[in-house]
Amino acid sequence: MNNTTDSIRMKRVSPELIPGNELSHLDFFYAGEARKQNMYIVRNGKIGWSYTHPADGEISDAVMLSNGNILFAHQFGITEITPQKKVVWNYDAPTGTETHTAVPIRKNRVLFLQNGNPAKLIVMNKKTNTVEKELIMQVGNPNKIHGHFRHARLTKAGTILVAHMDMGRLCEYDSDGIQLFKMDIPGLWSAEELPNGHFLVTSKTVVREIDRQKNVIWEYALSLSKEDGCSVTSPQTSVRLSNGNTIISNWFNQWNGNGQVDMNNQPVQAIEVTPDKKVVWVLRQWQSPDLGPSTIIVPLSQPRTTEKASFGNIH
């Protein structure tokens, strides 16, 4: 590394935090796509709650509801459990389809994307188990269902922000399926609306904040994480903290090879970067406890509205 690069790195990185394993850095809810479907709540640097879902699939999306319940999508269905781990609602995806995202609408409804041929956006009433809305969704290849979608999020205006994974395209739709926004983003995995109305977008090579005019307001090229010794190679979701920092998750593929982590070269599960791209936290927690791969990290220290108010006229 030359002197110029070395100087830039020292300005951006807090080297003492690079080894990671700083569970006490913040309290958070955690889940990830893995062979063993686990979720955790970490408080004061320790596991305060954990759950293992006894089914096939992978946890692709999960959200803590305001009543403490957890709603999660696990490839072949969607389930809601209480903090006591009691199942209070469940949806089994039809044969030949997959569900990788779930978004609550107030208390009684859930919106999800169903990968399939055809792919669908569905709004279901959890109390009556009836479908209240169904839209056919465009995909890149109708027959390769696993790659259609991972994440969708409702906006404060009652529209839906969809990460078309197999198309590499971010789109916003109203409740009638009318496209309001479109932007091609290669390697797109997820996106969510920020309080300022901008979008925080996670793709394979970069995390960006963009406005509705497609201007890049902020970005963090993931090549920087490699230079900093905390390489993020498979990002899935990002979250903007109230202090302006951004947490970026990093997934590890347990289906490749023997699925075992090299404990002498542990992959990063998450990093936190400041607006000026300084790394201030690195998570590597693969033993005592083993958190597994990272997809979703939700900080518990800042207020978050989990149940969105509406999707169009559905409340």
CSV table of C-alpha atoms in Angstrom, one decimal:
chain,number,residue,atom,x,y,z
A,1,MET,CA,0.0,0.0,0.0
A,2,ASN,CA,1.5,3.3,-1.0
A,3,ASN,CA,1.8,6.3,1.3
A,4,THR,CA,-1.1,8.2,-0.2
A,5,THR,CA,-3.4,5.2,0.1
A,6,ASP,CA,-2.2,4.6,3.7
A,7,SER,CA,-2.9,8.2,4.6
A,8,ILE,CA,-6.4,8.0,3.2
A,9,ARG,CA,-7.1,4.7,5.1
A,10,MET,CA,-5.9,6.2,8.4
A,11,LYS,CA,-8.3,9.1,8.1
A,12,ARG,CA,-11.3,6.7,7.3
A,13,VAL,CA,-10.7,3.8,9.7
A,14,SER,CA,-10.6,3.2,13.4
A,15,PRO,CA,-8.1,0.4,13.4
A,16,GLU,CA,-8.7,-0.7,17.0
A,17,LEU,CA,-12.3,-1.7,16.0
A,18,ILE,CA,-11.4,-3.7,12.9
A,19,PRO,CA,-11.1,-7.1,14.7
A,20,GLY,CA,-14.8,-6.8,15.6
A,21,ASN,CA,-16.7,-8.9,18.1
A,22,GLU,CA,-18.0,-5.8,19.8
A,23,LEU,CA,-21.5,-7.0,20.6
A,24,SER,CA,-21.8,-4.3,23.2
A,25,HIS,CA,-21.6,-1.6,20.6
A,26,LEU,CA,-25.4,-1.4,20.2
A,27,ASP,CA,-28.5,-3.4,21.0
A,28,PHE,CA,-30.0,-5.0,17.9
A,29,PHE,CA,-32.3,-7.6,16.3
A,30,TYR,CA,-30.5,-10.0,13.9
A,31,ALA,CA,-31.5,-12.6,11.3
A,32,GLY,CA,-29.9,-14.0,8.2
A,33,GLU,CA,-30.2,-16.5,5.4
A,34,ALA,CA,-28.6,-19.7,6.6
A,35,ARG,CA,-29.0,-23.4,6.7
A,36,LYS,CA,-30.2,-23.1,10.3
A,37,GLN,CA,-33.0,-20.6,10.5
A,38,ASN,CA,-32.1,-18.5,13.6
A,39,MET,CA,-33.0,-15.0,14.8
A,40,TYR,CA,-31.5,-13.2,17.8
A,41,ILE,CA,-32.0,-10.1,20.0
A,42,VAL,CA,-28.7,-8.8,21.4
A,43,ARG,CA,-28.8,-6.5,24.4
A,44,ASN,CA,-25.8,-5.3,26.5
A,45,GLY,CA,-23.5,-7.4,24.5
A,46,LYS,CA,-25.3,-10.7,25.2
A,47,ILE,CA,-28.0,-12.8,23.5
A,48,GLY,CA,-31.2,-11.8,25.2
A,49,TRP,CA,-33.6,-13.9,23.0
A,50,SER,CA,-33.2,-16.4,20.2
A,51,TYR,CA,-35.4,-18.5,18.0
A,52,THR,CA,-34.8,-21.4,15.6
A,53,HIS,CA,-37.5,-21.9,13.0
A,54,PRO,CA,-38.2,-25.6,12.5
A,55,ALA,CA,-38.7,-25.8,8.8
A,56,ASP,CA,-36.9,-25.9,5.5
A,57,GLY,CA,-35.8,-22.6,3.8
A,58,GLU,CA,-33.9,-19.5,4.8
A,59,ILE,CA,-34.9,-16.4,6.7
A,60,SER,CA,-34.7,-13.6,4.1
A,61,ASP,CA,-36.6,-10.9,5.9
A,62,ALA,CA,-37.8,-10.2,9.4
A,63,VAL,CA,-39.3,-7.3,11.4
A,64,MET,CA,-40.0,-6.7,15.0
A,65,LEU,CA,-43.6,-5.4,15.4
A,66,SER,CA,-44.6,-2.7,17.9
A,67,ASN,CA,-46.2,-5.3,20.2
A,68,GLY,CA,-43.0,-7.3,20.4
A,69,ASN,CA,-44.0,-10.0,17.9
A,70,ILE,CA,-41.7,-10.9,15.0
A,71,LEU,CA,-42.9,-11.3,11.5
A,72,PHE,CA,-40.5,-13.1,9.1
A,73,ALA,CA,-40.4,-14.5,5.6
A,74,HIS,CA,-38.6,-17.9,5.3
A,75,GLN,CA,-38.6,-18.8,1.6
A,76,PHE,CA,-41.5,-21.2,1.7
A,77,GLY,CA,-43.8,-19.1,3.9
A,78,ILE,CA,-44.4,-16.2,6.3
A,79,THR,CA,-44.8,-16.6,10.1
A,80,GLU,CA,-45.5,-14.3,13.0
A,81,ILE,CA,-44.4,-15.4,16.5
A,82,THR,CA,-44.7,-13.8,20.0
A,83,PRO,CA,-41.7,-13.1,22.2
A,84,GLN,CA,-42.6,-16.4,23.9
A,85,LYS,CA,-42.1,-18.1,20.5
A,86,LYS,CA,-45.8,-19.0,20.0
A,87,VAL,CA,-46.9,-19.0,16.4
A,88,VAL,CA,-49.9,-16.6,16.1
A,89,TRP,CA,-50.1,-16.5,12.3
A,90,ASN,CA,-48.7,-18.5,9.4
A,91,TYR,CA,-48.9,-18.5,5.6
A,92,ASP,CA,-47.5,-21.4,3.5
A,93,ALA,CA,-46.4,-20.5,0.1
A,94,PRO,CA,-48.0,-22.6,-2.7
A,95,THR,CA,-45.9,-25.3,-4.3
A,96,GLY,CA,-43.6,-23.8,-6.9
A,97,THR,CA,-43.4,-20.3,-5.3
A,98,GLU,CA,-41.2,-18.6,-2.7
A,99,THR,CA,-41.7,-15.7,-0.2
A,100,HIS,CA,-38.6,-13.7,0.8
A,101,THR,CA,-40.1,-10.5,2.1
A,102,ALA,CA,-42.9,-9.4,4.4
A,103,VAL,CA,-44.1,-5.9,5.3
A,104,PRO,CA,-46.7,-5.3,8.0
A,105,ILE,CA,-49.6,-2.8,7.3
A,106,ARG,CA,-50.9,-1.6,10.7
A,107,LYS,CA,-51.8,-4.5,12.9
A,108,ASN,CA,-53.8,-6.9,10.8
A,109,ARG,CA,-52.4,-6.9,7.3
A,110,VAL,CA,-49.2,-8.1,5.7
A,111,LEU,CA,-47.8,-7.3,2.2
A,112,PHE,CA,-45.5,-9.7,0.5
A,113,LEU,CA,-44.0,-10.5,-2.8
A,114,GLN,CA,-44.5,-14.1,-4.0
A,115,ASN,CA,-41.8,-15.3,-6.4
A,116,GLY,CA,-43.4,-17.6,-9.0
A,117,ASN,CA,-44.8,-17.8,-12.5
A,118,PRO,CA,-46.5,-15.4,-12.3
A,119,ALA,CA,-44.9,-13.4,-9.6
A,120,LYS,CA,-47.4,-11.6,-7.4
A,121,LEU,CA,-47.7,-8.8,-4.9
A,122,ILE,CA,-50.2,-9.9,-2.2
A,123,VAL,CA,-51.8,-8.1,0.6
A,124,MET,CA,-53.4,-10.5,3.1
A,125,ASN,CA,-55.6,-9.9,6.2
A,126,LYS,CA,-54.1,-11.9,9.0
A,127,LYS,CA,-57.3,-12.0,11.0
A,128,THR,CA,-59.4,-13.5,8.2
A,129,ASN,CA,-56.6,-15.1,6.1
A,130,THR,CA,-58.2,-13.5,3.0
A,131,VAL,CA,-56.3,-11.8,0.1
A,132,GLU,CA,-57.3,-8.2,-0.1
A,133,LYS,CA,-55.0,-7.2,-3.0
A,134,GLU,CA,-53.2,-9.1,-5.7
A,135,LEU,CA,-51.0,-7.6,-8.5
A,136,ILE,CA,-49.0,-9.5,-11.1
A,137,MET,CA,-45.3,-8.4,-10.9
A,138,GLN,CA,-42.9,-8.1,-13.8
A,139,VAL,CA,-39.7,-10.3,-13.5
A,140,GLY,CA,-36.7,-11.0,-15.6
A,141,ASN,CA,-37.2,-14.7,-16.0
A,142,PRO,CA,-40.6,-16.1,-14.9
A,143,ASN,CA,-39.2,-19.7,-14.6
A,144,LYS,CA,-36.2,-18.9,-12.3
A,145,ILE,CA,-38.3,-18.0,-9.3
A,146,HIS,CA,-35.5,-18.0,-6.7
A,147,GLY,CA,-34.0,-14.9,-8.0
A,148,HIS,CA,-37.1,-12.7,-8.5
A,149,PHE,CA,-37.2,-10.7,-5.3
A,150,ARG,CA,-35.8,-10.5,-1.8
A,151,HIS,CA,-37.0,-7.1,-0.4
A,152,ALA,CA,-39.8,-4.6,-0.8
A,153,ARG,CA,-40.7,-1.7,1.5
A,154,LEU,CA,-43.6,0.6,1.9
A,155,THR,CA,-43.1,4.3,1.8
A,156,LYS,CA,-44.7,6.9,4.0
A,157,ALA,CA,-46.9,7.9,1.0
A,158,GLY,CA,-48.4,4.4,0.9
A,159,THR,CA,-46.5,3.3,-2.2
A,160,ILE,CA,-44.3,0.2,-2.5
A,161,LEU,CA,-40.6,0.3,-3.2
A,162,VAL,CA,-39.5,-3.0,-4.9
A,163,ALA,CA,-36.0,-4.3,-5.5
A,164,HIS,CA,-36.3,-6.3,-8.7
A,165,MET,CA,-33.3,-8.5,-8.1
A,166,ASP,CA,-33.2,-10.5,-11.3
A,167,MET,CA,-33.8,-7.4,-13.4
A,168,GLY,CA,-31.3,-5.1,-11.5
A,169,ARG,CA,-34.0,-2.5,-11.3
A,170,LEU,CA,-35.5,-0.4,-8.4
A,171,CYS,CA,-39.1,0.5,-8.9
A,172,GLU,CA,-41.8,2.3,-6.9
A,173,TYR,CA,-45.4,1.4,-7.5
A,174,ASP,CA,-48.8,2.8,-6.3
A,175,SER,CA,-51.4,0.4,-5.0
A,176,ASP,CA,-52.8,-0.1,-8.6
A,177,GLY,CA,-49.4,-1.3,-9.8
A,178,ILE,CA,-48.7,2.0,-11.7
A,179,GLN,CA,-44.9,2.6,-11.9
A,180,LEU,CA,-43.9,5.9,-10.3
A,181,PHE,CA,-40.1,5.5,-10.3
A,182,LYS,CA,-37.6,3.3,-12.2
A,183,MET,CA,-33.8,3.1,-12.0
A,184,ASP,CA,-31.5,0.4,-13.2
A,185,ILE,CA,-29.1,-0.7,-10.5
A,186,PRO,CA,-27.0,-3.7,-11.4
A,187,GLY,CA,-26.7,-6.2,-8.5
A,188,LEU,CA,-29.6,-4.7,-6.6
A,189,TRP,CA,-30.6,-6.5,-3.5
A,190,SER,CA,-32.6,-4.1,-1.3
A,191,ALA,CA,-33.8,-0.6,-0.8
A,192,GLU,CA,-35.8,1.4,1.8
A,193,GLU,CA,-37.1,5.0,2.1
A,194,LEU,CA,-35.2,7.3,4.4
A,195,PRO,CA,-37.1,9.9,6.6
A,196,ASN,CA,-36.0,12.6,4.1
A,197,GLY,CA,-37.7,10.8,1.2
A,198,HIS,CA,-34.5,9.5,-0.4
A,199,PHE,CA,-33.8,5.8,-1.0
A,200,LEU,CA,-31.0,3.9,0.7
A,201,VAL,CA,-30.1,1.2,-1.9
A,202,THR,CA,-27.9,-1.8,-1.4
A,203,SER,CA,-26.3,-3.6,-4.3
A,204,LYS,CA,-23.4,-6.0,-4.8
A,205,THR,CA,-20.7,-3.3,-5.1
A,206,VAL,CA,-22.0,-0.1,-3.4
A,207,VAL,CA,-24.5,1.3,-0.9
A,208,ARG,CA,-26.0,4.5,-2.1
A,209,GLU,CA,-28.5,7.2,-1.0
A,210,ILE,CA,-30.3,8.5,-4.0
A,211,ASP,CA,-33.0,11.0,-4.4
A,212,ARG,CA,-36.1,10.7,-6.6
A,213,GLN,CA,-34.3,12.6,-9.4
A,214,LYS,CA,-31.8,9.7,-9.4
A,215,ASN,CA,-29.0,11.9,-8.0
A,216,VAL,CA,-26.4,10.1,-5.8
A,217,ILE,CA,-26.4,12.0,-2.5
A,218,TRP,CA,-24.0,9.6,-0.7
A,219,GLU,CA,-22.3,6.3,-1.5
A,220,TYR,CA,-20.0,3.8,0.1
A,221,ALA,CA,-18.1,1.7,-2.4
A,222,LEU,CA,-17.6,-1.7,-0.9
A,223,SER,CA,-14.1,-1.9,-2.3
A,224,LEU,CA,-13.2,0.5,0.5
A,225,SER,CA,-14.2,-2.2,3.1
A,226,LYS,CA,-11.6,-4.5,1.6
A,227,GLU,CA,-8.9,-1.9,1.8
A,228,ASP,CA,-9.9,-1.4,5.4
A,229,GLY,CA,-9.5,-5.0,6.3
A,230,CYS,CA,-13.2,-5.6,6.9
A,231,SER,CA,-14.3,-6.8,3.4
A,232,VAL,CA,-18.0,-6.8,2.7
A,233,THR,CA,-18.4,-9.2,-0.3
A,234,SER,CA,-22.1,-10.1,-0.2
A,235,PRO,CA,-24.2,-7.2,1.1
A,236,GLN,CA,-27.9,-7.7,1.5
A,237,THR,CA,-29.5,-4.8,3.5
A,238,SER,CA,-28.4,-1.5,5.0
A,239,VAL,CA,-30.0,0.7,7.7
A,240,ARG,CA,-29.4,4.4,8.3
A,241,LEU,CA,-29.0,5.3,12.0
A,242,SER,CA,-30.4,8.4,13.6
A,243,ASN,CA,-26.8,9.7,14.0
A,244,GLY,CA,-26.3,9.5,10.2
A,245,ASN,CA,-24.1,6.4,10.2
A,246,THR,CA,-25.0,3.4,8.0
A,247,ILE,CA,-24.9,-0.3,9.0
A,248,ILE,CA,-24.3,-2.6,6.1
A,249,SER,CA,-25.0,-6.4,6.5
A,250,ASN,CA,-22.7,-9.0,4.9
A,251,TRP,CA,-23.9,-12.5,4.1
A,252,PHE,CA,-21.9,-15.7,4.2
A,253,ASN,CA,-23.0,-18.6,1.9
A,254,GLN,CA,-23.4,-21.7,4.0
A,255,TRP,CA,-24.4,-23.8,1.0
A,256,ASN,CA,-21.0,-23.5,-0.7
A,257,GLY,CA,-18.4,-26.2,0.2
A,258,ASN,CA,-18.8,-27.4,3.7
A,259,GLY,CA,-20.4,-24.2,4.8
A,260,GLN,CA,-17.9,-23.8,7.7
A,261,VAL,CA,-16.3,-20.5,8.6
A,262,ASP,CA,-12.5,-20.3,8.6
A,263,MET,CA,-12.0,-19.2,12.2
A,264,ASN,CA,-8.6,-17.9,11.3
A,265,ASN,CA,-10.1,-15.6,8.7
A,266,GLN,CA,-13.6,-14.9,9.9
A,267,PRO,CA,-15.9,-13.1,7.4
A,268,VAL,CA,-17.5,-9.8,8.4
A,269,GLN,CA,-21.2,-9.9,9.3
A,270,ALA,CA,-21.7,-6.2,9.4
A,271,ILE,CA,-19.9,-2.8,9.4
A,272,GLU,CA,-21.0,0.6,10.5
A,273,VAL,CA,-19.7,3.6,8.5
A,274,THR,CA,-20.0,7.3,9.1
A,275,PRO,CA,-21.1,9.8,6.4
A,276,ASP,CA,-17.4,10.5,5.7
A,277,LYS,CA,-16.9,6.7,5.2
A,278,LYS,CA,-15.0,6.0,8.4
A,279,VAL,CA,-15.5,2.5,9.7
A,280,VAL,CA,-16.5,2.7,13.4
A,281,TRP,CA,-17.8,-0.8,14.0
A,282,VAL,CA,-17.2,-4.3,12.6
A,283,LEU,CA,-19.1,-7.4,13.6
A,284,ARG,CA,-17.5,-10.8,13.5
A,285,GLN,CA,-19.4,-13.1,15.9
A,286,TRP,CA,-19.1,-16.7,14.7
A,287,GLN,CA,-18.6,-18.3,18.1
A,288,SER,CA,-19.7,-17.9,21.7
A,289,PRO,CA,-22.3,-17.0,20.4
A,290,ASP,CA,-22.4,-17.8,16.7
A,291,LEU,CA,-24.9,-15.3,15.1
A,292,GLY,CA,-24.5,-16.9,11.7
A,293,PRO,CA,-24.8,-15.0,8.3
A,294,SER,CA,-26.3,-11.5,8.3
A,295,THR,CA,-29.2,-10.3,6.3
A,296,ILE,CA,-31.2,-8.1,8.7
A,297,ILE,CA,-29.8,-5.9,11.5
A,298,VAL,CA,-32.3,-3.6,13.2
A,299,PRO,CA,-30.9,-1.3,16.0
A,300,LEU,CA,-33.2,-1.3,19.0
A,301,SER,CA,-31.9,2.1,20.3
A,302,GLN,CA,-33.7,4.3,17.8
A,303,PRO,CA,-37.5,4.5,17.2
A,304,ARG,CA,-38.7,2.8,14.1
A,305,THR,CA,-42.2,2.6,12.8
A,306,THR,CA,-42.6,-1.0,11.7
A,307,GLU,CA,-46.3,-1.2,10.8
A,308,LYS,CA,-46.8,1.2,7.9
A,309,ALA,CA,-50.0,3.1,7.8
A,310,SER,CA,-51.3,2.0,4.4
A,311,PHE,CA,-50.8,0.7,0.9
A,312,GLY,CA,-53.0,3.0,-1.1
A,313,ASN,CA,-56.5,2.7,0.5
A,314,ILE,CA,-55.6,-0.4,2.5
A,315,HIS,CA,-55.0,0.4,6.1
